[in-house]
Short mmCIF file of C-alpha atoms and ligand atoms in Angstrom, two decimals:
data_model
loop_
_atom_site.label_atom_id
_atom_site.label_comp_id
_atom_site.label_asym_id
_atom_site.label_seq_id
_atom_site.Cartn_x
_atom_site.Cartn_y
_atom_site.Cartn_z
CA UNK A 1 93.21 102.21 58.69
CA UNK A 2 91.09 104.48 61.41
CA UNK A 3 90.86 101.86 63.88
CA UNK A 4 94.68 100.74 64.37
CA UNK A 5 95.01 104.71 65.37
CA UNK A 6 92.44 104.63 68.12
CA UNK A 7 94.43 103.65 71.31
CA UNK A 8 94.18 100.22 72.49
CA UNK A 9 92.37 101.40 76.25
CA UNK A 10 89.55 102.83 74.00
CA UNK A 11 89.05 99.75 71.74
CA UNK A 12 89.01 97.48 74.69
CA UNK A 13 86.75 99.40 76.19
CA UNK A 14 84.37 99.45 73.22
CA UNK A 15 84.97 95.36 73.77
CA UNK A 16 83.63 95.40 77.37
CA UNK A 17 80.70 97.90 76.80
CA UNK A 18 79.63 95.76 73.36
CA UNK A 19 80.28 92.48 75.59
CA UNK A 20 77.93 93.81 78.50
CA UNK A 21 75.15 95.08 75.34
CA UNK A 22 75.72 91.80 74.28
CA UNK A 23 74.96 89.76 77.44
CA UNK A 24 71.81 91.68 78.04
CA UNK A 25 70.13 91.22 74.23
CA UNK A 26 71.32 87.85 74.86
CA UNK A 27 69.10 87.42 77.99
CA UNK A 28 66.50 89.70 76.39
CA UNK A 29 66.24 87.28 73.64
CA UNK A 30 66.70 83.99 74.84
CA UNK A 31 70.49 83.74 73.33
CA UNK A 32 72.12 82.78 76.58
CA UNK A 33 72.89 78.93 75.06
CA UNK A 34 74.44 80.65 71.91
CA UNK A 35 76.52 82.87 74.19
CA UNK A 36 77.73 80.30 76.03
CA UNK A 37 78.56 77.75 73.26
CA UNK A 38 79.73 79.80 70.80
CA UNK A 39 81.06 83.30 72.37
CA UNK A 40 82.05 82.34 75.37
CA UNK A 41 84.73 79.79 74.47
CA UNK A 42 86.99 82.82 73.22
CA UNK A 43 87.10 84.53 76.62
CA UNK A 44 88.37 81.24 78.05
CA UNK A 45 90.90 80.75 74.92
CA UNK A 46 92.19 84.45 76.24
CA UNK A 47 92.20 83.66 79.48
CA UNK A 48 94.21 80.81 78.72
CA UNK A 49 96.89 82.10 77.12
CA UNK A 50 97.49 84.80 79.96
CA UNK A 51 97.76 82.18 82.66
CA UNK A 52 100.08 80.45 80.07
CA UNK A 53 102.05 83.34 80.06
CA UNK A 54 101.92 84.42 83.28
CA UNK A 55 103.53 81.84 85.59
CA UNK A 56 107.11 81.51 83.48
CA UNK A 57 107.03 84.97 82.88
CA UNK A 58 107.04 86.10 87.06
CA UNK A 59 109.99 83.01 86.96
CA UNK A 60 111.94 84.64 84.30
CA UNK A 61 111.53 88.36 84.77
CA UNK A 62 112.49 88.34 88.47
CA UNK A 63 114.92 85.97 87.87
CA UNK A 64 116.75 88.44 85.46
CA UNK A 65 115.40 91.70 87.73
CA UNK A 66 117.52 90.01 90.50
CA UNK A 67 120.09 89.15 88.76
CA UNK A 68 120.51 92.23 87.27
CA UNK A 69 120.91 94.15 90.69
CA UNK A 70 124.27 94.99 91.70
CA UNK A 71 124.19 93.41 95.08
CA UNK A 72 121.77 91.88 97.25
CA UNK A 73 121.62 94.83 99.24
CA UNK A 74 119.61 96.41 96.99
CA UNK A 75 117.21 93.56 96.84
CA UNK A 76 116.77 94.49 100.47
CA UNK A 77 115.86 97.81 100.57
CA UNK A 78 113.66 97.03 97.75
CA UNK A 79 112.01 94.47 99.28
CA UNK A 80 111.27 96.17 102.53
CA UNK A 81 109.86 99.42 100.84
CA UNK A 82 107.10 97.14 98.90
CA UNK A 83 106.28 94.95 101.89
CA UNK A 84 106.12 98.07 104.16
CA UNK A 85 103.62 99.73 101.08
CA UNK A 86 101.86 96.90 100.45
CA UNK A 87 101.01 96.36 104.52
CA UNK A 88 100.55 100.12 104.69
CA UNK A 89 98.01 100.17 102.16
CA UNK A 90 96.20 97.36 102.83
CA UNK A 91 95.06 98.53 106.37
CA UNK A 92 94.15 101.84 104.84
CA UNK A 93 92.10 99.89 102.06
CA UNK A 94 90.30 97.81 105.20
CA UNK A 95 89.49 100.69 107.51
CA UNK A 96 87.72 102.31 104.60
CA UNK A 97 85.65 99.81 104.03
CA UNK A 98 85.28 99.11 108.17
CA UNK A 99 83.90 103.12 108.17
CA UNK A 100 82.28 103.11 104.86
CA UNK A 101 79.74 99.68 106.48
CA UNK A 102 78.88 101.35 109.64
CA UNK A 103 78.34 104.22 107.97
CA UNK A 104 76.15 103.23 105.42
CA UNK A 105 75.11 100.39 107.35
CA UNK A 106 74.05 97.59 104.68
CA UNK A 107 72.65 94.91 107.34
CA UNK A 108 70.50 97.25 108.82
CA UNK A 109 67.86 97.72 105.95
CA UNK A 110 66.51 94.42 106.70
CA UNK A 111 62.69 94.83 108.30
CA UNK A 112 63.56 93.84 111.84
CA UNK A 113 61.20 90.52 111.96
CA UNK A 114 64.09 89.17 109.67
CA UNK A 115 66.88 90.39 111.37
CA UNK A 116 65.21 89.00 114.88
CA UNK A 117 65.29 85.69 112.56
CA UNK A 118 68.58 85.79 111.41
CA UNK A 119 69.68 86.76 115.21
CA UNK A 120 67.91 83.37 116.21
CA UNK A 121 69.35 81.39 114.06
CA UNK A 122 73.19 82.70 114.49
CA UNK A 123 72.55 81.96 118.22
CA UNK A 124 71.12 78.30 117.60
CA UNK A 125 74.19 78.00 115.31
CA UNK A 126 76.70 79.37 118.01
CA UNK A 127 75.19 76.83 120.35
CA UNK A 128 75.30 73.69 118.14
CA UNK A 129 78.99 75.01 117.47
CA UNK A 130 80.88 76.00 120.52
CA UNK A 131 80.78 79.89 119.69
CA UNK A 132 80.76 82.01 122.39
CA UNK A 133 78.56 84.63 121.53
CA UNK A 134 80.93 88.56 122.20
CA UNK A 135 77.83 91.15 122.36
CA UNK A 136 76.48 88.64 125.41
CA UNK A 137 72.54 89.42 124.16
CA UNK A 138 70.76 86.36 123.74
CA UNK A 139 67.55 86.68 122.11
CA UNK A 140 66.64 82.94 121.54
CA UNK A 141 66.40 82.94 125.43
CA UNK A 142 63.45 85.61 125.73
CA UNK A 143 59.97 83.72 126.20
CA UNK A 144 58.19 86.07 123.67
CA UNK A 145 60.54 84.24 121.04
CA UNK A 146 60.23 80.70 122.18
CA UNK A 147 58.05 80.02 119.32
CA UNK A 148 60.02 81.68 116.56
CA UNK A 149 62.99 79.59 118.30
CA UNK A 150 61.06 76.58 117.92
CA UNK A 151 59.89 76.84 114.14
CA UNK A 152 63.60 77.67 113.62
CA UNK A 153 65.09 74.53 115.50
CA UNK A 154 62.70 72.61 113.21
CA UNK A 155 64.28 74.03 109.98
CA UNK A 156 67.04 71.94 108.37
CA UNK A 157 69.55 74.58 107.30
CA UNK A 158 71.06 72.93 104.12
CA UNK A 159 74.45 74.64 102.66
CA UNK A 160 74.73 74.24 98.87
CA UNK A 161 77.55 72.07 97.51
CA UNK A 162 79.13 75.46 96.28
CA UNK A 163 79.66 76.91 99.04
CA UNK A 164 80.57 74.13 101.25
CA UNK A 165 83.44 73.55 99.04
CA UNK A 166 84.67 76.82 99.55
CA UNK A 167 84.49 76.57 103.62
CA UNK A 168 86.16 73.28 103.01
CA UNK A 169 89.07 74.97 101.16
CA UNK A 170 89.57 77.54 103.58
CA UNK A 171 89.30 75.12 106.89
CA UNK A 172 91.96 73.19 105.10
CA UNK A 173 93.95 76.05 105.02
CA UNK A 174 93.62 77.15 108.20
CA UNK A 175 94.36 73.06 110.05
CA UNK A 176 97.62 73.76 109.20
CA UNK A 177 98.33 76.20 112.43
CA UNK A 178 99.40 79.47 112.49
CA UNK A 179 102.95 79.48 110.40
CA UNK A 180 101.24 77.35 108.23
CA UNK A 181 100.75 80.20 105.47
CA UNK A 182 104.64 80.84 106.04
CA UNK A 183 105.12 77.15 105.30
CA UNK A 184 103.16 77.39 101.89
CA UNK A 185 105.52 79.98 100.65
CA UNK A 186 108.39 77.45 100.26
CA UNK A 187 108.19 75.17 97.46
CA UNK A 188 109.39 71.82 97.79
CA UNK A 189 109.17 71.11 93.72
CA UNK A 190 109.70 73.98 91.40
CA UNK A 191 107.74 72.00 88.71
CA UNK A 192 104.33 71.70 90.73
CA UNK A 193 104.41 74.97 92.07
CA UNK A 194 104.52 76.07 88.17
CA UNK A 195 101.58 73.86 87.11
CA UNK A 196 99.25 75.69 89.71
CA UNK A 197 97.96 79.32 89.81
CA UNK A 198 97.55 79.51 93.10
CA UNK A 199 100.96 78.69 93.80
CA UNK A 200 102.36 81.60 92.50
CA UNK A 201 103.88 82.70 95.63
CA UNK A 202 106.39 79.52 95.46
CA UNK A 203 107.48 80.49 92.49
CA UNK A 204 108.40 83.70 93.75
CA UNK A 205 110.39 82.75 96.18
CA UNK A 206 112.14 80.36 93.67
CA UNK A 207 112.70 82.94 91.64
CA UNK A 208 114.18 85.31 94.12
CA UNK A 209 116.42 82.53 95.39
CA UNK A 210 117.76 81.45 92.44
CA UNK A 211 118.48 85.12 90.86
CA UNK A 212 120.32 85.47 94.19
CA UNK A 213 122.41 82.47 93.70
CA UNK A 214 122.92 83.58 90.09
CA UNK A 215 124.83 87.33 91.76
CA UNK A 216 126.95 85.09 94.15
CA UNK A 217 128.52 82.96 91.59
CA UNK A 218 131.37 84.03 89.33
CA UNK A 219 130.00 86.68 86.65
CA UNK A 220 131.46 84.57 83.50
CA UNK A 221 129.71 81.21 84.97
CA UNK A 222 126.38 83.19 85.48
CA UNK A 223 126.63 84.50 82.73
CA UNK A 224 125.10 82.28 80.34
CA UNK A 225 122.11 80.92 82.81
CA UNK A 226 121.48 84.80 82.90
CA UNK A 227 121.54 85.24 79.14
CA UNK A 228 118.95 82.42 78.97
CA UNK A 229 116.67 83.91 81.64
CA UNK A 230 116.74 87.59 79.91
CA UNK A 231 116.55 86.34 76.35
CA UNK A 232 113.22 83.99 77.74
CA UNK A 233 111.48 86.99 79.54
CA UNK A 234 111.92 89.28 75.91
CA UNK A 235 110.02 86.15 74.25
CA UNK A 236 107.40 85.92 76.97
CA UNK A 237 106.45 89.84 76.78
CA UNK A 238 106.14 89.34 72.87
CA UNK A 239 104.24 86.76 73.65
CA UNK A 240 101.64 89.02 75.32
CA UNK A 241 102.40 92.32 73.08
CA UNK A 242 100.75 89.45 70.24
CA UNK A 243 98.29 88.25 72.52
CA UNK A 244 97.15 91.89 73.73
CA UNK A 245 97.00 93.00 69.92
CA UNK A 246 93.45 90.91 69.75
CA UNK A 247 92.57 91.85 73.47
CA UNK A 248 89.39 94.16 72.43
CA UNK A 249 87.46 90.90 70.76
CA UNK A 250 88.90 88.48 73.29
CA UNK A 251 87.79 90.96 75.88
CA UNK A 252 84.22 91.47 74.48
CA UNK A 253 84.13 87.65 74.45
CA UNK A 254 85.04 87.28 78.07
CA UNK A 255 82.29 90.17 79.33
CA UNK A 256 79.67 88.52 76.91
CA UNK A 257 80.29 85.21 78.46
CA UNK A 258 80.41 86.10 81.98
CA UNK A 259 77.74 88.74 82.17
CA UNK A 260 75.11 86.35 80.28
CA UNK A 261 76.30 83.45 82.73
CA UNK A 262 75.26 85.86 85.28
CA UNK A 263 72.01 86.60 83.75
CA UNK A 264 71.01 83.47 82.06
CA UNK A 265 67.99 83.83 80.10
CA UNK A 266 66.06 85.91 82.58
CA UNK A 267 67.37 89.52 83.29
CA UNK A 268 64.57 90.54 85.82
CA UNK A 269 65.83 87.77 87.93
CA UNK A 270 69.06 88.97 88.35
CA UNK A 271 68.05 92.41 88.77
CA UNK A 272 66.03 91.87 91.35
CA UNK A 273 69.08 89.93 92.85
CA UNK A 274 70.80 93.32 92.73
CA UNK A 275 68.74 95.23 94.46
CA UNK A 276 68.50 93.18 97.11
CA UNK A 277 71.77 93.25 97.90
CA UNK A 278 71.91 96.52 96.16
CA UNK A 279 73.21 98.87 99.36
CA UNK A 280 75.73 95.80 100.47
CA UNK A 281 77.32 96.48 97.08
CA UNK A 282 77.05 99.77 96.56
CA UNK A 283 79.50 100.11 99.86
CA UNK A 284 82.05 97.82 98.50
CA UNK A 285 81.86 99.98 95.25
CA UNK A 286 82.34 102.98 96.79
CA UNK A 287 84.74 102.00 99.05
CA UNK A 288 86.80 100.68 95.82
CA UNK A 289 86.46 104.02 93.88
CA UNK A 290 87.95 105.92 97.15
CA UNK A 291 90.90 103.93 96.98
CA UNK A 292 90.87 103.99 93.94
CA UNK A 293 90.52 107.15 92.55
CA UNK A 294 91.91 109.18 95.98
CA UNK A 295 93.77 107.20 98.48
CA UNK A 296 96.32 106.39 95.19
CA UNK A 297 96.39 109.18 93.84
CA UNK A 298 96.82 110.96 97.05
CA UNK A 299 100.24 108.58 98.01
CA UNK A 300 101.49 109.06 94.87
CA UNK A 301 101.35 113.30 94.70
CA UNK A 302 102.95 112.79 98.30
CA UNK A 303 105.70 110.90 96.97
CA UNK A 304 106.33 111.80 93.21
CA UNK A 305 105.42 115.55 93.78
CA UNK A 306 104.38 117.94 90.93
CA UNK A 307 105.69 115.20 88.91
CA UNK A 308 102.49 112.91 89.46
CA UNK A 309 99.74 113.40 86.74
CA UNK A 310 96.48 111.63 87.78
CA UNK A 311 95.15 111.44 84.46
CA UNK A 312 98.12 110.02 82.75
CA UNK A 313 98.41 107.12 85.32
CA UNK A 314 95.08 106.06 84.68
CA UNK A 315 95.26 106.28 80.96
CA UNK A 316 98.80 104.60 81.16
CA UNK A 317 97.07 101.55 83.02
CA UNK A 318 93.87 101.30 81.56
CA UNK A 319 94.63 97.86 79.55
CA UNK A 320 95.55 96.47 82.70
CA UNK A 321 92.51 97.64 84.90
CA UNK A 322 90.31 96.52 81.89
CA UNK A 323 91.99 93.37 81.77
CA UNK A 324 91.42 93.15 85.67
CA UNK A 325 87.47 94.00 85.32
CA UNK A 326 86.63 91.27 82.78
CA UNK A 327 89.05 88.47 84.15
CA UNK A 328 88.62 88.46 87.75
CA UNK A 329 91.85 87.97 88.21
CA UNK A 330 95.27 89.69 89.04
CA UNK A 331 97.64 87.00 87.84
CA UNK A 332 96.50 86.43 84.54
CA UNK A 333 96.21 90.43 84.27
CA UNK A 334 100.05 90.41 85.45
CA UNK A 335 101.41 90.03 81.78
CA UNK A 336 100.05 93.19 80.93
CA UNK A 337 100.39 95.11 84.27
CA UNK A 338 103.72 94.52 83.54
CA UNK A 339 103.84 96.01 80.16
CA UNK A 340 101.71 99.08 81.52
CA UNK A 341 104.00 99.90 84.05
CA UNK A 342 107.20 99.40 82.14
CA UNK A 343 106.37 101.25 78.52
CA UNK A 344 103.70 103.70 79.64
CA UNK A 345 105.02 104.76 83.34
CA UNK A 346 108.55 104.44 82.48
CA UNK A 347 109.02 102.58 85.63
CA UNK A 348 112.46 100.79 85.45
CA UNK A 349 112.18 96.75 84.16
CA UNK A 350 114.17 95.63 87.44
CA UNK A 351 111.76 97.62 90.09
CA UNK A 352 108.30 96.40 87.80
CA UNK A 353 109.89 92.44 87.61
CA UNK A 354 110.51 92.23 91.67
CA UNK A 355 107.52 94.48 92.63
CA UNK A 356 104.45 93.65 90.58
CA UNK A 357 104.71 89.76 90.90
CA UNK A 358 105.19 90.19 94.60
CA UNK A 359 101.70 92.38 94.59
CA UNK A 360 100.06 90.59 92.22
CA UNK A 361 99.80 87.75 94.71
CA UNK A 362 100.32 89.25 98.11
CA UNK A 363 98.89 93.20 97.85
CA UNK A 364 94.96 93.01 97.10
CA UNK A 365 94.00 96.57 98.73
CA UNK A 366 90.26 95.98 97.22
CA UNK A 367 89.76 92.19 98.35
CA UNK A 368 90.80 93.47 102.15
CA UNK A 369 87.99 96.15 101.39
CA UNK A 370 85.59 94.14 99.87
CA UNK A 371 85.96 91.50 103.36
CA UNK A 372 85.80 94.45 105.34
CA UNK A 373 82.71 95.72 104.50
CA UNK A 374 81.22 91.70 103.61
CA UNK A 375 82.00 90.82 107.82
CA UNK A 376 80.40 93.86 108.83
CA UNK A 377 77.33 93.62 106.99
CA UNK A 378 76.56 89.46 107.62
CA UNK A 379 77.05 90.86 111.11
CA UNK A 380 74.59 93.77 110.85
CA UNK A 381 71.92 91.85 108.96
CA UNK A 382 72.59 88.82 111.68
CA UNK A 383 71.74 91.59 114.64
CA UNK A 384 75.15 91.49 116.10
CA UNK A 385 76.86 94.17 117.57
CA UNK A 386 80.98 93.69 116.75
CA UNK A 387 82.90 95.05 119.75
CA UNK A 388 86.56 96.89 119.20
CA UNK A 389 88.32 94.04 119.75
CA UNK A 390 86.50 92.50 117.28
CA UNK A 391 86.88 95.34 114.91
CA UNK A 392 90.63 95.03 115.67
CA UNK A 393 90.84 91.41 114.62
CA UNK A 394 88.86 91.59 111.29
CA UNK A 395 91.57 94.50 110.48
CA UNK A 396 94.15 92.16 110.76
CA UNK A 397 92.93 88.83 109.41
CA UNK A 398 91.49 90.58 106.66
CA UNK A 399 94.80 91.77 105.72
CA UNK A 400 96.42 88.40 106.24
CA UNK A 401 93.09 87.00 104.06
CA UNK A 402 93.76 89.01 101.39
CA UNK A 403 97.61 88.52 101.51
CA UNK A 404 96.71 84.27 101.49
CA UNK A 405 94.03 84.99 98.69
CA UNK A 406 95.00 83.40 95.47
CA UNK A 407 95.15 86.20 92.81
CA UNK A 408 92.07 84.32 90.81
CA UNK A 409 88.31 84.54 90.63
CA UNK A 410 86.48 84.20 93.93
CA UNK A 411 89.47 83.80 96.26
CA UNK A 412 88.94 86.32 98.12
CA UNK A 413 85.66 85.32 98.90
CA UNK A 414 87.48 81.86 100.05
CA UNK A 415 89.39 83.66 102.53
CA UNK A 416 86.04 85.60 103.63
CA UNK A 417 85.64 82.24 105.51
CA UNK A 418 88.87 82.85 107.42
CA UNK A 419 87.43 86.45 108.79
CA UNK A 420 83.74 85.82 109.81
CA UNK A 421 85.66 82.88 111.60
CA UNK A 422 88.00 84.64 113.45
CA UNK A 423 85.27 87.05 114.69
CA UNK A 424 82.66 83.70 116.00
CA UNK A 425 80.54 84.38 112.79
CA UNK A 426 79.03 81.54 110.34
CA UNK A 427 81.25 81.05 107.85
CA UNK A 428 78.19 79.22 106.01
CA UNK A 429 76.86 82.83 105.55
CA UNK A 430 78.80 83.40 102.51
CA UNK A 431 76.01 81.68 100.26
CA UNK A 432 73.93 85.40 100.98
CA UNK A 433 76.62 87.08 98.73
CA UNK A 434 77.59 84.31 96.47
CA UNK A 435 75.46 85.49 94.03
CA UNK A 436 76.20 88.77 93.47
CA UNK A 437 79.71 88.17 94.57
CA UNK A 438 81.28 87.86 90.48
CA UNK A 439 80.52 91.46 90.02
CA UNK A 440 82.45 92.73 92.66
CA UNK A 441 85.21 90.34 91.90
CA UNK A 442 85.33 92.06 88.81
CA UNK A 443 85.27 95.53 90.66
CA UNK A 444 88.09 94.40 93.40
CA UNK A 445 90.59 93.18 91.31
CA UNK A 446 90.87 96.61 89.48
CA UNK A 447 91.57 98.11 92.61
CA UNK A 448 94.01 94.99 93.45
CA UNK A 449 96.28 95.47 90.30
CA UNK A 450 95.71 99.76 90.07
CA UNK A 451 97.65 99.24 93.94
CA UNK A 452 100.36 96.80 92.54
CA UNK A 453 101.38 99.45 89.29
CA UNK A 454 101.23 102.83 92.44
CA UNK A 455 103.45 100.98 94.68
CA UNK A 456 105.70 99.58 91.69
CA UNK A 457 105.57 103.61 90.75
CA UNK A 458 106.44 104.54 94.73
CA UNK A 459 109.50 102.18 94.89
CA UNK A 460 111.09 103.30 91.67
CA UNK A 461 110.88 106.74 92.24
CA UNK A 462 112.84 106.01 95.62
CA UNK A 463 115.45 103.95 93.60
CA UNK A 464 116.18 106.10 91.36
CA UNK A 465 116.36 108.86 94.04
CA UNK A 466 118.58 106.46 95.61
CA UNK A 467 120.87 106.32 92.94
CA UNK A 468 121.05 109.77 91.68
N1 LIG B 1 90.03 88.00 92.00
C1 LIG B 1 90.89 88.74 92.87
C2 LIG B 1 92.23 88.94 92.22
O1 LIG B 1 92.65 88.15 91.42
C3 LIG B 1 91.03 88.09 94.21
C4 LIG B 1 89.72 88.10 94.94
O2 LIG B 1 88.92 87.17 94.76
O3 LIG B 1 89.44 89.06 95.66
O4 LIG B 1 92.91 89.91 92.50
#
């Protein structure tokens, strides 16, 4: 047949351009019930059966990665190059998108009687709260706004359920103190930590620990638990060889059901929604597409040489960023990162089982962006000026935020919470780009999983220099 010749990246892509035609004849036509009851459901079935996959596969292929290494050494040096890559481009990711807002300035297209409004209102906030205000204006304390001030006071400010539950989430987080996040790396139950997503990190460490323990035993008593582990991981990347066979319907599925959730049954509405918030995302998107398409490949000629071809590691990956763009998410992508990096980059199985899990959770290059640019717009739009201490601080919490982001939908915009707090911002203010905020979800967590499979590519080139 013609069609089981065309490559796999070009049939899934026909399945997300067909899912987004889809979602928009669906809200053209009143169709958004149908999509949802009898489309949708599919995209959830495949989303299912990659977070099934997902979570014993990172146990099972770094347990045999690590215990395939010769000595822990190794493990070491390993592990130190991905941190130091990860960290490295993480703060490159965040000041792009620190010079990218105040150079396209999003907040600042407001007309000024709103941004005098929103000013007001951040002050009356800081008051009620304790904030002390860093730019020292206060504009709530001029008479010529007393009565502005006034009709403001009088206004109830109610946060919707959504989004309290997300500053709820993240204040839990953050009671726990400052080594708290360290604290949340350790399991105490291997079991739970495997029945929970965004737990993945425990089962990391796990993993690492126990393929450790597995090298410091005799070889002939390893050897069978080691047997187990490799024979298990061979299963669980059939399992998503099978799975990814039907990706191009499951993936048109997924796109129809989320875009037409998006729209509903009135596409105006949510255009209009766009536009508003059109220059806010616009940054973030360009922001992602520098990282994307130039501060990678730009690394990776520095350290693969003449060897690096740009278009053959994007056509190598393309399942994966696909995958990323309609599931929102870089650990149910994992499975296939995985197989991306391994058959079509040729990067070595023990490198791609230790490095990707490790990023998939910990290295999000586009959600660090994304909060970058989010802070300093709710900041412009509020009238605030951020100072360069201030500037300093959402560098780093935004790449601890995006380190503690879950690698599912909307976590990063969780962790936003974290940043506009650390600054004296409202963390409430995250409603403004809940709406739009799916999208560039979608858009972020291509750039999240295209920076896993370059560092994955970075670290086994050194190896294998290493080696030789
Ligand atoms: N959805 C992203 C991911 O899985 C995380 C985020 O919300 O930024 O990589």
């Amino acid at each position: 047949m013609v069609l089981s010749r065309i490559p796999l990246h070009w049939k899934i892509i026909a399945g997300l351009v067909l899912g987004v035609v889809w979602s928009m004849f669906s809200a053209s036509y009143g169709l958004a019930e149908f999509t949802a009851n009898w489309i949708n459901p599919f995209g959830v079935i495949f989303i299912r059966l990659l977070k099934l996959i997902a979570i014993p596969l990172v146990l099972f292929s770094i347990v045999t990665g690590v215990a395939s290494l010769s000595d822990a050494r190794k493990l070491g040096r390993m592990g130190g190059r991905t941190i130091g890559m990860y960290l490295l481009t993480t703060a490159v990711a965040v000041s792009i998108g620190l010079l990218l807002a105040n150079l396209f300035k999003p907040g600042e297209r407001l007309p000024d009687s709103e941004r005098l409004k929103n000013r007001i209102q951040y002050e009356l906030w800081a008051q009620n709260t304790g904030v002390n205000i860093q730019d020292g204006e206060c504009l709530s304390c001029a008479p010529e706004n007393a009565a502005l001030v006034q009709a403001l006071q009088a206004e109830q400010t109610e946060t919707d359920a959504a989004v309290s539950a997300k500053i709820e989430a993240a204040q839990k987080l953050k009671e726990g103190g400052p080594l708290q996040m360290l604290v949340d790396f350790v399991p105490e139950n291997i079991i739970g930590a495997m029945g929970n997503m965004s737990q993945m990190l425990q089962v990391i460490v796990f993993a690492l620990l126990f393929g450790l323990a597995l090298i410091s035993i005799p070889p002939a008593t390893a050897k069978p638990a080691i047997d187990f582990f490799a024979s298990a991981n061979e299963a669980f990347l059939k399992l998503v060889e099978m799975v990814m066979r039907r990706a191009p319907l499951f993936i048109f599925a997924l796109t129809a059901g989320v875009f037409s959730q998006m729209a509903g049954d009135d596409l105006g509405a949510l255009l209009e929604l766009f536009m508003g918030l059109g220059v806010y995302m616009s940054t973030v998107v360009v922001g992602l597409i520098v990282v994307l398409a130039g501060i990678y490949p730009l690394i990776l000629r520095g350290v693969l040489g003449r060897s690096f071809s740009y278009k053959k590691f994007f056509a190598d990956l393309a399942p994966a960023q696909f995958l990323a763009f309609s599931s929102s998410s870089s650990a149910a992508t994992l499975p296939v990162t995985l197989e991306c990096v391994t058959d079509n980059m040729k990067v070595s199985r023990s490198v791609a089982d230790f490095v990707l899990p490790i990023g998939a959770t910990m290295n999000m290059n586009g959600t660090s962006l994304y909060q970058a640019v989010a802070t300093v717009f709710l900041a412009q739009m509020h009238g605030i000026d951020l100072n360069a201490g201030q500037y300093a601080l959402i560098t780093v919490t935004a790449t601890l935020a995006s380190v503690g982001s879950a690698a599912i939908p909307s976590a990063g915009l969780v962790m936003l919470v974290m940043v506009l707090s650390s600054i004296g911002l409202n963390p409430a203010w995250i409603a403004i780009l809940f709406p739009v905020d799916r999208i560039l979800d979608m858009s972020r967590t291509v750039v999240n999983v295209t920076g896993d499979a370059a560092v994955a590519q970075m670290v086994d080139h050194w190896e294998k220099e290493a080696e030789s």
